[in-house]
GROMACS .gro file of C-alpha atoms in nm:
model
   75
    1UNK     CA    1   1.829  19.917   5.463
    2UNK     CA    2   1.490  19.705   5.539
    3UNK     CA    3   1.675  19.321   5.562
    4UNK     CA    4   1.924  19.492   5.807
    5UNK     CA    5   1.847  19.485   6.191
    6UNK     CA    6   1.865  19.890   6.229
    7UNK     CA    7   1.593  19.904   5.978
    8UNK     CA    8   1.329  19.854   6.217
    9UNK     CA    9   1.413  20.055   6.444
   10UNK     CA   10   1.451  20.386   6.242
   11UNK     CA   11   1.094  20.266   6.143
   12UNK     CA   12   0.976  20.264   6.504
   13UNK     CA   13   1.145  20.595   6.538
   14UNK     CA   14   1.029  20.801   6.219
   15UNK     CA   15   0.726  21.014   6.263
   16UNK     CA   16   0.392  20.830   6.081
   17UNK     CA   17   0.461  21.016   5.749
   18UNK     CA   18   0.808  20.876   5.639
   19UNK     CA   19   0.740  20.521   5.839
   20UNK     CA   20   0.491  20.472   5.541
   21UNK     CA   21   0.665  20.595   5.268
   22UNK     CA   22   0.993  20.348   5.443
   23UNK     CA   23   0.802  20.058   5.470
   24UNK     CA   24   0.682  20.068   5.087
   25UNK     CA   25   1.102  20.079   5.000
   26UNK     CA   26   1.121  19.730   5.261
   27UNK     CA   27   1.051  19.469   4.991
   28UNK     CA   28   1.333  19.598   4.749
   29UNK     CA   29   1.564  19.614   5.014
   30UNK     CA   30   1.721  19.278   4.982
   31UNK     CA   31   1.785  19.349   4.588
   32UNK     CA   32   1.963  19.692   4.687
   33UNK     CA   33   2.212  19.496   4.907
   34UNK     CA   34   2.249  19.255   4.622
   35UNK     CA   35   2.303  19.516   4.375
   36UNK     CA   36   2.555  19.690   4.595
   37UNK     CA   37   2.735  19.395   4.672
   38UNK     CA   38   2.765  19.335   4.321
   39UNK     CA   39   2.806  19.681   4.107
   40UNK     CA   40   2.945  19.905   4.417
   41UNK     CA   41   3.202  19.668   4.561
   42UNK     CA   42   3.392  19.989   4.570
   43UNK     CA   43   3.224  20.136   4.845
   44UNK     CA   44   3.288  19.909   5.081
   45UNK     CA   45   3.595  20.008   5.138
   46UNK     CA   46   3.508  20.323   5.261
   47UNK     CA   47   3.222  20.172   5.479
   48UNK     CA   48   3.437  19.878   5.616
   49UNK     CA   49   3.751  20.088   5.716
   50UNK     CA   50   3.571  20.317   5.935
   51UNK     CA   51   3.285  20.042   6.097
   52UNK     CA   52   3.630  19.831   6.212
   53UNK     CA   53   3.801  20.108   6.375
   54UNK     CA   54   3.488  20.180   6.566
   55UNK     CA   55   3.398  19.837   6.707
   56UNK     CA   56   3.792  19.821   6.778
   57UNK     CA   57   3.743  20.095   6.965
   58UNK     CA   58   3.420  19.974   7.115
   59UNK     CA   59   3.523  19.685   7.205
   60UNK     CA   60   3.881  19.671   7.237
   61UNK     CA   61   3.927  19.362   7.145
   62UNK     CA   62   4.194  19.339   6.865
   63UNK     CA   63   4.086  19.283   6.529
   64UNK     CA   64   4.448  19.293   6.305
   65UNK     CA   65   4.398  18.934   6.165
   66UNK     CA   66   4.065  18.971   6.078
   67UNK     CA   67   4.126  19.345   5.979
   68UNK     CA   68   4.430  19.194   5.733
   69UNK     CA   69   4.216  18.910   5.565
   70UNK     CA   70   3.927  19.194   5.450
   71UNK     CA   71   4.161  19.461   5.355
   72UNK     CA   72   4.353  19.178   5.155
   73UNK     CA   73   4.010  19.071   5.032
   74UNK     CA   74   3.927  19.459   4.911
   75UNK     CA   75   4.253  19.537   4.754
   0.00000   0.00000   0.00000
């Protein structure tokens, strides 16, 4: 999503067709986020659970406190 770091690079890496037809979706982007932090607070829970297990195991560092505050916050 274009206000997220990643965003540029999938532009950098999609061939000259879809780049174009991406970067006309990059103004809106901040409203999506808004809108899905709003109507679909749903899905995060599905897209939280799995991002913390992988930086967990990325990182190894230990993430239960933090891991119980956001699934407290979710439920």
């Amino acid at each position: 999503i274009p206000p997220l770091d990643g965003s540029r690079v999938l532009y950098g890496i999609l061939p000259d067709r879809y780049a174009y037809a991406y970067s006309r979706f990059e103004p809106y982007g901040v409203f999506f986020l808004f809108a899905l932090f709003i109507f679909g607070g749903g899905i995060f829970k599905y897209l939280l659970v799995p991002l913390s297990y992988l930086s967990v195991m990325l990182s190894g560092y230990n993430y239960g406190t933090l891991w119980g505050i956001i699934s407290a916050l979710l439920k």
